[in-house]
Amino acid sequence: MIQRANAPSSAPQPRAETVRQRVYLELRRAIEQGTFKPGTRLPASRAQAQTLGVSRNSVLWALERLQSEGYVLARVGDGSYVADDLGALGSPSTGLRPAVGAGLSQRGQLIADTVLRWNPPLQAAVPFRIGAPEVATFPFALWDRLARQASKAQRMAQAQYLDPAGAPALRAAVAQWLWVSRGIRCEAAQVVVCSGSQQAIDLIGRLLLDVGDEALVEDPGYPGIRASLGGHGVTVRPVPVDAEGLVIDQAATHWPAARLAVVTPTSQFPTGVRMSLKRRLALLDWANAQRAWIVEDDYDGEFQYGTHRLPALCSLPHAERVLYVGTFSKTLHPGLRLGFVVLPHALAGAFAMARALSDRHAPGDAQEVLARFITEGHLLRHLRRMRELYPQRQRVLIDALAQASAGRLQLQPSEQGLHLLHELPEGQNDQALSIRAQAAGILLTPLSRYTITSPRRGWLFGYAGYDTAALRAAAAQLGAFYMSSHFNTI
């Protein structure tokens, strides 16, 4: 299938003609660039429409136009195929780009094809895009002051090639922070600094799994994880998520050869469910019995707003096969591009050298400033402010949407996370309202965007990164759309 945008385009697309033109251009580009090769059967129009979040009529219109232009052949009762005689599309004489996969190895093609499974958003965050923390009140002046306090000798040292595992000061600060904040006992030598959690997942896939190995992922779940694993030739196995988290017993029965499971136990992405203690212990038992690995992605574990905070999965007994992945993209801001993975001592050296093979090391000055930001207590103070601010914004969102929809769109409050989920009855379409919101500049993500085989549907409302005025304005606009749609009868 052609790519499904992870977040809608910021450019308004209010008319049906504009939407179908976009579908046509995407399909044509996929054919011209070799994503769909000559003779390839195209995905069914209904499946393509669901993937793109558009009406089936828009896809049918695009296919008809491509057929009239000679790109596509329709076979009665057998679907649509790319024409067989398009080999010249990639030649220099046509002026068109050669196929994306031209000259790539099999693994290279797998990596290039990740765009079919995940396309990270590029535009600025606006309501209700998820995953965006508060940045307007980030203490940039304090950060700059800490950077200026480095001596010339320290700056000269940071300007050299550095340890790929990370600056010693930062690794020590992270280890200390994890013990205080998440109950994790580890040593600095077990911490490998990464460019966010995505690089940590990439390293895990490269070093611990072989082509064809099976990995369990949550369904619904984060597409960046399964795209990364798939890019390494790993077979991704979707596992349902219920009110207690990943259903590991079902996964163990269906996929007994799985060598790894990736979970978000503190606040499941995107449903927000907390994994129960019973399910956590069952997951640990599975990993120890199978000699498999568990990846604990604790992407927003610092944002728990209740009286009691849930400790990390890897803080439990017998959690030696848990790899803990953390990031500062949510606690501070995503532009920092710093995260980490906590590993057994025996793996830390290999992970550090694998990182060195790809990008050598993280910027030294940013690591040193972050280390001081943590050890001098600034991270704790910043998180305290955010833990007060985010529940306030959550309440504003809930009240504003209820008011704008005359009480018909009721979001349930949550004691953790940066977004809320409004789930629809099974079988409902969650794409139509998202498309209408997109045309008005509102990023309302459908739950179906994060599913593989799961029938669950709904909408995700990010609130953390937007002030009160922005949340209320977007809620008022969305509420009007909701009231004029068939959803207000649900």
Tab-separated table of C-alpha atoms in Angstrom:
chain	number	residue	atom	x	y	z
A	1	MET	CA	0.000	0.000	0.000
A	2	ILE	CA	1.065	3.569	-0.408
A	3	GLN	CA	2.031	5.453	2.679
A	4	ARG	CA	-0.368	6.452	5.401
A	5	ALA	CA	0.660	9.760	6.942
A	6	ASN	CA	1.312	9.461	10.657
A	7	ALA	CA	-0.180	12.897	11.083
A	8	PRO	CA	-2.364	14.837	8.643
A	9	SER	CA	-0.858	17.473	6.392
A	10	SER	CA	-1.006	21.020	7.686
A	11	ALA	CA	-2.259	22.222	4.287
A	12	PRO	CA	-6.078	22.521	4.262
A	13	GLN	CA	-7.840	20.124	1.902
A	14	PRO	CA	-11.480	21.063	2.198
A	15	ARG	CA	-12.850	19.791	-1.149
A	16	ALA	CA	-13.430	16.181	-2.198
A	17	GLU	CA	-11.717	16.981	-5.498
A	18	THR	CA	-8.549	17.948	-3.618
A	19	VAL	CA	-8.570	14.681	-1.658
A	20	ARG	CA	-9.004	12.466	-4.713
A	21	GLN	CA	-6.337	14.434	-6.574
A	22	ARG	CA	-3.969	13.773	-3.676
A	23	VAL	CA	-4.752	10.044	-3.786
A	24	TYR	CA	-4.120	10.014	-7.533
A	25	LEU	CA	-0.755	11.749	-7.156
A	26	GLU	CA	0.321	9.399	-4.339
A	27	LEU	CA	-0.565	6.308	-6.371
A	28	ARG	CA	1.115	7.650	-9.485
A	29	ARG	CA	4.240	8.555	-7.518
A	30	ALA	CA	4.331	5.065	-5.979
A	31	ILE	CA	4.214	3.532	-9.472
A	32	GLU	CA	6.802	5.895	-10.958
A	33	GLN	CA	9.237	5.419	-8.095
A	34	GLY	CA	8.958	1.642	-8.109
A	35	THR	CA	7.033	1.030	-4.883
A	36	PHE	CA	4.463	-0.682	-7.120
A	37	LYS	CA	6.457	-2.432	-9.841
A	38	PRO	CA	5.165	-3.318	-13.331
A	39	GLY	CA	2.725	-6.215	-13.174
A	40	THR	CA	2.078	-5.756	-9.436
A	41	ARG	CA	-1.480	-6.193	-8.198
A	42	LEU	CA	-2.625	-3.048	-6.418
A	43	PRO	CA	-4.291	-3.261	-3.002
A	44	ALA	CA	-8.069	-3.467	-3.021
A	45	SER	CA	-9.728	-0.060	-3.211
A	46	ARG	CA	-11.531	-0.576	0.078
A	47	ALA	CA	-8.306	-1.447	1.924
A	48	GLN	CA	-6.482	1.420	0.264
A	49	ALA	CA	-9.192	3.860	1.316
A	50	GLN	CA	-8.980	2.684	4.920
A	51	THR	CA	-5.197	3.024	4.951
A	52	LEU	CA	-5.247	6.551	3.534
A	53	GLY	CA	-8.225	7.668	5.583
A	54	VAL	CA	-10.293	8.702	2.553
A	55	SER	CA	-13.516	7.551	0.931
A	56	ARG	CA	-13.492	4.581	-1.390
A	57	ASN	CA	-14.868	6.814	-4.146
A	58	SER	CA	-11.703	8.923	-3.988
A	59	VAL	CA	-9.569	5.820	-4.535
A	60	LEU	CA	-11.790	4.575	-7.364
A	61	TRP	CA	-11.564	7.973	-9.079
A	62	ALA	CA	-7.765	7.906	-8.822
A	63	LEU	CA	-7.599	4.352	-10.222
A	64	GLU	CA	-9.857	5.269	-13.123
A	65	ARG	CA	-7.648	8.223	-14.004
A	66	LEU	CA	-4.487	6.106	-13.796
A	67	GLN	CA	-6.158	3.518	-16.022
A	68	SER	CA	-7.022	6.183	-18.607
A	69	GLU	CA	-3.377	7.347	-18.579
A	70	GLY	CA	-2.023	3.834	-19.076
A	71	TYR	CA	-0.479	3.349	-15.627
A	72	VAL	CA	-3.024	0.785	-14.457
A	73	LEU	CA	-4.866	-2.129	-16.053
A	74	ALA	CA	-8.185	-3.357	-14.668
A	75	ARG	CA	-8.847	-7.091	-14.858
A	76	VAL	CA	-12.481	-7.996	-14.450
A	77	GLY	CA	-12.988	-9.961	-11.264
A	78	ASP	CA	-9.288	-9.789	-10.386
A	79	GLY	CA	-8.639	-6.177	-9.382
A	80	SER	CA	-6.216	-3.556	-10.722
A	81	TYR	CA	-2.609	-4.128	-11.808
A	82	VAL	CA	0.299	-1.858	-12.687
A	83	ALA	CA	0.846	-1.965	-16.444
A	84	ASP	CA	3.596	-4.366	-17.548
A	85	ASP	CA	5.257	-1.984	-20.010
A	86	LEU	CA	6.393	0.768	-17.619
A	87	GLY	CA	10.034	-0.256	-17.362
A	88	ALA	CA	11.147	2.986	-19.041
A	89	LEU	CA	9.729	5.103	-16.222
A	90	GLY	CA	13.013	4.861	-14.346
A	91	SER	CA	15.273	5.616	-17.317
A	92	PRO	CA	17.109	8.962	-17.590
A	93	SER	CA	15.336	9.815	-20.853
A	94	THR	CA	11.970	10.108	-19.126
A	95	GLY	CA	13.110	12.717	-16.640
A	96	LEU	CA	11.452	10.720	-13.852
A	97	ARG	CA	13.190	9.461	-10.753
A	98	PRO	CA	14.410	5.853	-10.814
A	99	ALA	CA	12.727	3.306	-8.598
A	100	VAL	CA	13.304	3.806	-4.892
A	101	GLY	CA	14.577	0.253	-4.544
A	102	ALA	CA	16.996	0.381	-7.484
A	103	GLY	CA	20.335	-1.080	-6.396
A	104	LEU	CA	19.314	-1.707	-2.791
A	105	SER	CA	20.055	-4.947	-1.005
A	106	GLN	CA	17.179	-6.983	0.342
A	107	ARG	CA	17.687	-5.463	3.784
A	108	GLY	CA	18.036	-2.014	2.219
A	109	GLN	CA	14.712	-2.496	0.472
A	110	LEU	CA	13.120	-3.546	3.750
A	111	ILE	CA	14.353	-0.327	5.348
A	112	ALA	CA	13.208	1.774	2.394
A	113	ASP	CA	9.775	0.155	2.638
A	114	THR	CA	9.297	1.306	6.231
A	115	VAL	CA	7.563	4.349	4.746
A	116	LEU	CA	4.705	1.961	3.993
A	117	ARG	CA	4.349	1.254	7.718
A	118	TRP	CA	5.401	4.504	9.366
A	119	ASN	CA	5.756	8.090	8.235
A	120	PRO	CA	6.781	10.342	11.149
A	121	PRO	CA	5.098	13.767	11.243
A	122	LEU	CA	7.126	16.767	10.144
A	123	GLN	CA	4.859	19.772	10.672
A	124	ALA	CA	4.571	21.889	13.790
A	125	ALA	CA	2.358	20.529	16.544
A	126	VAL	CA	-1.209	21.836	16.731
A	127	PRO	CA	-4.185	20.493	18.721
A	128	PHE	CA	-4.843	17.597	19.055
A	129	ARG	CA	-1.658	16.030	17.760
A	130	ILE	CA	-0.389	13.447	20.235
A	131	GLY	CA	3.111	13.076	21.620
A	132	ALA	CA	3.816	16.796	21.844
A	133	PRO	CA	5.008	18.024	25.281
A	134	GLU	CA	4.895	21.600	26.529
A	135	VAL	CA	7.811	23.548	25.056
A	136	ALA	CA	6.687	27.176	25.410
A	137	THR	CA	7.623	27.246	29.092
A	138	PHE	CA	10.736	25.080	28.827
A	139	PRO	CA	13.611	26.764	30.767
A	140	PHE	CA	15.693	27.598	27.699
A	141	ALA	CA	17.473	30.456	29.513
A	142	LEU	CA	18.545	28.108	32.289
A	143	TRP	CA	19.724	25.550	29.740
A	144	ASP	CA	21.788	28.212	27.942
A	145	ARG	CA	23.284	29.379	31.236
A	146	LEU	CA	24.386	25.858	32.095
A	147	ALA	CA	25.991	25.566	28.665
A	148	ARG	CA	27.902	28.843	29.112
A	149	GLN	CA	29.271	27.725	32.461
A	150	ALA	CA	31.469	25.087	30.809
A	151	SER	CA	35.142	26.001	30.959
A	152	LYS	CA	37.328	26.224	27.875
A	153	ALA	CA	38.988	22.960	28.846
A	154	GLN	CA	35.616	21.269	29.161
A	155	ARG	CA	34.529	22.597	25.764
A	156	MET	CA	37.724	21.395	24.170
A	157	ALA	CA	37.146	17.952	25.638
A	158	GLN	CA	33.580	17.884	24.334
A	159	ALA	CA	34.827	18.851	20.874
A	160	GLN	CA	36.725	15.569	20.536
A	161	TYR	CA	35.482	12.114	19.509
A	162	LEU	CA	33.651	10.759	22.540
A	163	ASP	CA	32.593	7.463	24.048
A	164	PRO	CA	29.775	6.046	21.861
A	165	ALA	CA	28.064	4.751	25.017
A	166	GLY	CA	27.618	8.337	26.176
A	167	ALA	CA	29.285	10.887	28.413
A	168	PRO	CA	30.210	9.311	31.773
A	169	ALA	CA	28.550	12.163	33.651
A	170	LEU	CA	25.270	11.675	31.807
A	171	ARG	CA	25.263	7.898	32.176
A	172	ALA	CA	25.841	8.289	35.931
A	173	ALA	CA	23.107	10.942	36.172
A	174	VAL	CA	20.624	8.723	34.306
A	175	ALA	CA	21.378	5.735	36.543
A	176	GLN	CA	20.887	7.837	39.668
A	177	TRP	CA	17.679	9.370	38.289
A	178	LEU	CA	16.185	6.001	37.392
A	179	TRP	CA	16.658	4.716	40.927
A	180	VAL	CA	14.977	7.764	42.473
A	181	SER	CA	12.199	8.189	39.895
A	182	ARG	CA	11.395	4.729	38.509
A	183	GLY	CA	12.761	2.325	41.123
A	184	ILE	CA	15.349	0.876	38.729
A	185	ARG	CA	18.651	-0.284	40.180
A	186	CYS	CA	21.360	-0.091	37.542
A	187	GLU	CA	24.930	1.090	37.151
A	188	ALA	CA	26.183	3.794	34.834
A	189	ALA	CA	28.017	1.115	32.819
A	190	GLN	CA	24.652	-0.410	31.870
A	191	VAL	CA	23.364	2.834	30.330
A	192	VAL	CA	23.937	3.491	26.619
A	193	VAL	CA	22.934	6.964	25.434
A	194	CYS	CA	20.930	7.011	22.193
A	195	SER	CA	19.326	9.557	19.886
A	196	GLY	CA	15.915	9.008	21.401
A	197	SER	CA	13.994	5.783	21.896
A	198	GLN	CA	13.742	5.093	18.169
A	199	GLN	CA	17.498	4.522	17.900
A	200	ALA	CA	17.345	2.248	20.932
A	201	ILE	CA	14.712	0.101	19.212
A	202	ASP	CA	16.857	0.043	16.069
A	203	LEU	CA	19.902	-1.165	18.015
A	204	ILE	CA	17.859	-3.869	19.714
A	205	GLY	CA	16.530	-5.123	16.390
A	206	ARG	CA	20.004	-5.169	14.858
A	207	LEU	CA	21.810	-6.848	17.726
A	208	LEU	CA	19.360	-9.276	19.288
A	209	LEU	CA	17.255	-10.520	16.367
A	210	ASP	CA	17.980	-12.227	13.065
A	211	VAL	CA	16.062	-12.019	9.796
A	212	GLY	CA	12.896	-14.068	10.146
A	213	ASP	CA	12.817	-13.982	13.954
A	214	GLU	CA	9.447	-13.220	15.501
A	215	ALA	CA	8.744	-10.256	17.778
A	216	LEU	CA	5.547	-9.532	19.699
A	217	VAL	CA	4.124	-6.010	19.501
A	218	GLU	CA	1.047	-4.423	21.012
A	219	ASP	CA	-2.018	-4.048	18.778
A	220	PRO	CA	-2.933	-1.226	18.770
A	221	GLY	CA	0.583	0.050	19.252
A	222	TYR	CA	3.259	2.462	18.075
A	223	PRO	CA	3.952	2.011	14.326
A	224	GLY	CA	7.538	3.281	14.634
A	225	ILE	CA	8.408	0.149	16.622
A	226	ARG	CA	7.044	-2.362	14.162
A	227	ALA	CA	8.481	-0.388	11.230
A	228	SER	CA	11.951	-0.502	12.764
A	229	LEU	CA	11.766	-4.229	13.473
A	230	GLY	CA	10.328	-4.948	10.041
A	231	GLY	CA	13.167	-2.999	8.463
A	232	HIS	CA	15.561	-5.550	9.950
A	233	GLY	CA	13.642	-8.473	8.477
A	234	VAL	CA	11.947	-9.350	11.756
A	235	THR	CA	8.460	-10.861	11.550
A	236	VAL	CA	6.156	-8.723	13.665
A	237	ARG	CA	3.350	-10.532	15.462
A	238	PRO	CA	0.441	-8.353	16.684
A	239	VAL	CA	-0.892	-9.152	20.152
A	240	PRO	CA	-4.190	-7.764	21.491
A	241	VAL	CA	-4.248	-5.309	24.389
A	242	ASP	CA	-7.027	-5.525	26.972
A	243	ALA	CA	-7.732	-3.721	30.254
A	244	GLU	CA	-4.641	-5.342	31.830
A	245	GLY	CA	-2.217	-4.764	28.953
A	246	LEU	CA	-0.594	-7.121	26.440
A	247	VAL	CA	-2.348	-10.511	26.439
A	248	ILE	CA	0.833	-12.557	26.789
A	249	ASP	CA	-0.884	-15.931	27.321
A	250	GLN	CA	-2.580	-15.659	23.952
A	251	ALA	CA	0.674	-14.546	22.327
A	252	ALA	CA	2.623	-17.440	23.831
A	253	THR	CA	0.079	-19.900	22.420
A	254	HIS	CA	-0.041	-18.426	18.929
A	255	TRP	CA	3.630	-17.459	18.569
A	256	PRO	CA	5.708	-19.908	20.656
A	257	ALA	CA	8.911	-19.097	18.758
A	258	ALA	CA	8.868	-15.343	19.497
A	259	ARG	CA	12.206	-14.052	20.752
A	260	LEU	CA	11.209	-10.553	21.858
A	261	ALA	CA	8.216	-8.571	23.088
A	262	VAL	CA	7.937	-4.778	23.019
A	263	VAL	CA	5.560	-3.286	25.588
A	264	THR	CA	4.575	0.078	27.049
A	265	PRO	CA	3.440	-1.121	30.486
A	266	THR	CA	3.195	2.135	32.435
A	267	SER	CA	0.885	3.857	29.949
A	268	GLN	CA	0.127	1.656	26.953
A	269	PHE	CA	0.444	3.496	23.674
A	270	PRO	CA	-2.066	4.507	22.477
A	271	THR	CA	-4.833	3.226	24.797
A	272	GLY	CA	-3.330	4.513	28.072
A	273	VAL	CA	-3.909	1.182	29.889
A	274	ARG	CA	-1.649	0.305	32.811
A	275	MET	CA	-0.348	-3.254	32.724
A	276	SER	CA	-1.540	-5.100	35.821
A	277	LEU	CA	0.900	-6.742	38.220
A	278	LYS	CA	-0.500	-10.163	37.323
A	279	ARG	CA	0.140	-9.529	33.629
A	280	ARG	CA	3.618	-8.120	34.326
A	281	LEU	CA	4.599	-11.244	36.250
A	282	ALA	CA	3.211	-13.447	33.479
A	283	LEU	CA	5.257	-11.513	30.927
A	284	LEU	CA	8.425	-11.955	32.983
A	285	ASP	CA	7.712	-15.671	33.379
A	286	TRP	CA	7.310	-15.975	29.602
A	287	ALA	CA	10.610	-14.207	28.894
A	288	ASN	CA	12.568	-16.263	31.415
A	289	ALA	CA	11.061	-19.561	30.259
A	290	GLN	CA	11.594	-18.806	26.557
A	291	ARG	CA	14.959	-17.072	26.964
A	292	ALA	CA	13.306	-14.160	25.157
A	293	TRP	CA	13.790	-10.426	25.639
A	294	ILE	CA	11.301	-7.818	26.815
A	295	VAL	CA	11.685	-4.226	25.666
A	296	GLU	CA	10.067	-1.842	28.147
A	297	ASP	CA	9.376	1.404	26.295
A	298	ASP	CA	8.758	3.888	29.119
A	299	TYR	CA	8.204	6.836	26.791
A	300	ASP	CA	6.026	8.856	29.189
A	301	GLY	CA	6.461	6.996	32.477
A	302	GLU	CA	7.307	10.231	34.301
A	303	PHE	CA	3.804	11.583	33.725
A	304	GLN	CA	1.721	9.849	36.360
A	305	TYR	CA	-0.640	12.172	38.187
A	306	GLY	CA	-2.176	10.009	40.889
A	307	THR	CA	-1.125	9.658	44.511
A	308	HIS	CA	0.852	6.492	43.859
A	309	ARG	CA	3.191	6.083	40.910
A	310	LEU	CA	3.589	2.745	39.180
A	311	PRO	CA	7.229	1.579	39.153
A	312	ALA	CA	8.912	0.338	36.018
A	313	LEU	CA	8.511	-3.254	34.892
A	314	CYS	CA	12.268	-3.830	35.075
A	315	SER	CA	12.274	-2.868	38.758
A	316	LEU	CA	10.472	-6.134	39.583
A	317	PRO	CA	12.304	-9.293	40.711
A	318	HIS	CA	13.497	-11.654	37.982
A	319	ALA	CA	13.475	-8.880	35.373
A	320	GLU	CA	16.977	-9.614	34.088
A	321	ARG	CA	15.700	-10.057	30.533
A	322	VAL	CA	14.033	-6.644	30.409
A	323	LEU	CA	15.710	-3.918	28.352
A	324	TYR	CA	14.556	-0.521	29.565
A	325	VAL	CA	14.220	2.225	26.944
A	326	GLY	CA	13.812	5.839	28.056
A	327	THR	CA	13.740	9.178	26.285
A	328	PHE	CA	13.938	12.865	27.108
A	329	SER	CA	11.708	13.724	24.136
A	330	LYS	CA	8.642	13.847	26.388
A	331	THR	CA	10.158	14.904	29.727
A	332	LEU	CA	12.075	17.811	28.094
A	333	HIS	CA	11.526	18.209	24.349
A	334	PRO	CA	11.896	16.091	21.181
A	335	GLY	CA	14.409	18.457	19.579
A	336	LEU	CA	16.989	17.406	22.167
A	337	ARG	CA	17.291	13.950	20.537
A	338	LEU	CA	18.641	12.213	23.619
A	339	GLY	CA	17.432	8.961	25.118
A	340	PHE	CA	18.963	5.807	26.525
A	341	VAL	CA	18.677	2.064	26.929
A	342	VAL	CA	19.533	0.145	30.108
A	343	LEU	CA	21.134	-3.202	29.336
A	344	PRO	CA	22.729	-6.186	31.061
A	345	HIS	CA	26.464	-5.623	31.506
A	346	ALA	CA	27.235	-8.295	28.913
A	347	LEU	CA	25.376	-6.386	26.176
A	348	ALA	CA	26.409	-2.792	26.873
A	349	GLY	CA	29.713	-2.927	24.987
A	350	ALA	CA	28.198	-4.402	21.832
A	351	PHE	CA	25.406	-1.812	21.839
A	352	ALA	CA	27.895	1.033	22.234
A	353	MET	CA	29.973	-0.167	19.297
A	354	ALA	CA	26.864	-0.711	17.143
A	355	ARG	CA	25.944	2.878	17.813
A	356	ALA	CA	29.457	3.974	16.873
A	357	LEU	CA	29.053	2.246	13.516
A	358	SER	CA	26.046	4.395	12.624
A	359	ASP	CA	26.523	7.859	14.133
A	360	ARG	CA	29.592	7.592	16.445
A	361	HIS	CA	28.112	9.369	19.508
A	362	ALA	CA	25.678	12.010	20.688
A	363	PRO	CA	26.776	15.685	20.780
A	364	GLY	CA	29.058	16.162	23.763
A	365	ASP	CA	27.878	19.618	24.821
A	366	ALA	CA	24.219	18.563	24.973
A	367	GLN	CA	25.125	15.502	27.046
A	368	GLU	CA	27.120	17.524	29.561
A	369	VAL	CA	24.373	20.138	29.946
A	370	LEU	CA	21.740	17.445	30.402
A	371	ALA	CA	23.873	15.721	33.034
A	372	ARG	CA	24.031	18.957	35.032
A	373	PHE	CA	20.336	19.623	34.405
A	374	ILE	CA	19.600	16.301	36.117
A	375	THR	CA	22.115	16.327	38.951
A	376	GLU	CA	21.397	19.945	39.990
A	377	GLY	CA	17.688	19.182	40.382
A	378	HIS	CA	16.370	21.105	37.371
A	379	LEU	CA	14.790	18.030	35.779
A	380	LEU	CA	12.862	17.273	38.952
A	381	ARG	CA	11.597	20.857	39.206
A	382	HIS	CA	10.602	20.909	35.531
A	383	LEU	CA	8.702	17.640	35.856
A	384	ARG	CA	6.896	18.875	38.958
A	385	ARG	CA	5.663	21.878	36.981
A	386	MET	CA	4.547	19.671	34.095
A	387	ARG	CA	2.791	17.227	36.438
A	388	GLU	CA	0.752	20.149	37.710
A	389	LEU	CA	0.155	21.696	34.294
A	390	TYR	CA	-0.858	18.638	32.283
A	391	PRO	CA	-3.800	17.505	34.472
A	392	GLN	CA	-5.122	21.076	34.292
A	393	ARG	CA	-4.984	20.995	30.516
A	394	GLN	CA	-6.564	17.553	30.507
A	395	ARG	CA	-9.517	18.913	32.470
A	396	VAL	CA	-9.829	21.898	30.112
A	397	LEU	CA	-9.947	19.526	27.148
A	398	ILE	CA	-12.575	17.277	28.723
A	399	ASP	CA	-14.814	20.194	29.715
A	400	ALA	CA	-14.408	22.066	26.425
A	401	LEU	CA	-15.275	19.033	24.288
A	402	ALA	CA	-18.268	18.154	26.445
A	403	GLN	CA	-19.548	21.719	26.190
A	404	ALA	CA	-18.935	21.969	22.445
A	405	SER	CA	-20.779	18.684	21.805
A	406	ALA	CA	-23.655	19.312	24.221
A	407	GLY	CA	-22.364	16.486	26.416
A	408	ARG	CA	-22.286	13.897	23.640
A	409	LEU	CA	-18.489	13.685	23.370
A	410	GLN	CA	-17.341	12.710	26.843
A	411	LEU	CA	-13.666	11.917	27.403
A	412	GLN	CA	-12.693	9.908	30.453
A	413	PRO	CA	-9.919	11.418	32.618
A	414	SER	CA	-6.643	9.568	33.016
A	415	GLU	CA	-4.023	9.584	35.772
A	416	GLN	CA	-1.148	9.162	33.325
A	417	GLY	CA	-0.006	10.071	29.844
A	418	LEU	CA	-0.131	13.034	27.487
A	419	HIS	CA	-3.292	12.231	25.532
A	420	LEU	CA	-6.773	10.777	25.972
A	421	LEU	CA	-8.551	8.109	23.958
A	422	HIS	CA	-12.218	8.233	23.054
A	423	GLU	CA	-13.066	4.733	21.905
A	424	LEU	CA	-15.931	4.006	19.531
A	425	PRO	CA	-18.065	0.871	19.377
A	426	GLU	CA	-16.437	-1.839	17.283
A	427	GLY	CA	-17.112	-1.448	13.576
A	428	GLN	CA	-17.486	2.336	13.609
A	429	ASN	CA	-15.523	4.468	11.143
A	430	ASP	CA	-12.987	6.705	12.885
A	431	GLN	CA	-11.567	8.230	9.695
A	432	ALA	CA	-14.309	10.587	8.523
A	433	LEU	CA	-14.224	13.023	11.434
A	434	SER	CA	-10.401	13.026	11.371
A	435	ILE	CA	-10.406	14.016	7.696
A	436	ARG	CA	-12.895	16.805	8.301
A	437	ALA	CA	-10.850	18.059	11.253
A	438	GLN	CA	-7.690	17.939	9.153
A	439	ALA	CA	-9.258	20.243	6.580
A	440	ALA	CA	-9.754	22.780	9.382
A	441	GLY	CA	-6.170	22.457	10.660
A	442	ILE	CA	-6.997	20.189	13.608
A	443	LEU	CA	-4.927	17.014	14.027
A	444	LEU	CA	-7.349	14.405	15.342
A	445	THR	CA	-5.657	11.021	15.023
A	446	PRO	CA	-7.879	7.960	14.443
A	447	LEU	CA	-7.095	4.931	16.576
A	448	SER	CA	-7.168	2.747	13.458
A	449	ARG	CA	-3.892	4.367	12.393
A	450	TYR	CA	-2.172	2.373	15.156
A	451	THR	CA	-3.813	-0.999	14.616
A	452	ILE	CA	-2.645	-4.040	12.651
A	453	THR	CA	-5.451	-6.588	12.976
A	454	SER	CA	-7.285	-5.074	15.939
A	455	PRO	CA	-10.853	-3.927	15.181
A	456	ARG	CA	-10.680	-1.182	17.820
A	457	ARG	CA	-11.587	2.319	16.649
A	458	GLY	CA	-11.660	5.762	18.203
A	459	TRP	CA	-9.893	9.114	18.366
A	460	LEU	CA	-6.785	10.306	20.210
A	461	PHE	CA	-6.699	13.758	21.782
A	462	GLY	CA	-3.292	15.198	22.650
A	463	TYR	CA	-3.469	17.985	25.218
A	464	ALA	CA	-0.103	18.358	26.954
A	465	GLY	CA	1.593	20.712	24.487
A	466	TYR	CA	-1.251	23.198	23.968
A	467	ASP	CA	-2.364	26.122	26.081
A	468	THR	CA	-5.892	26.647	27.339
A	469	ALA	CA	-6.932	29.001	24.551
A	470	ALA	CA	-5.737	26.640	21.814
A	471	LEU	CA	-7.476	23.646	23.398
A	472	ARG	CA	-10.782	25.486	23.768
A	473	ALA	CA	-10.707	26.876	20.246
A	474	ALA	CA	-9.955	23.477	18.708
A	475	ALA	CA	-12.579	21.787	20.887
A	476	ALA	CA	-15.234	24.291	19.842
A	477	GLN	CA	-14.484	23.718	16.173
A	478	LEU	CA	-14.330	19.951	16.489
A	479	GLY	CA	-17.502	19.883	18.550
A	480	ALA	CA	-19.372	21.592	15.736
A	481	PHE	CA	-18.131	18.988	13.264
A	482	TYR	CA	-19.051	16.195	15.650
A	483	MET	CA	-22.572	17.530	16.185
A	484	SER	CA	-23.213	17.678	12.443
A	485	SER	CA	-21.986	14.103	11.876
A	486	HIS	CA	-23.609	10.748	12.523
A	487	PHE	CA	-21.249	10.199	15.484
A	488	ASN	CA	-23.424	12.344	17.753
A	489	THR	CA	-25.939	9.498	17.860
A	490	ILE	CA	-23.409	7.031	19.332
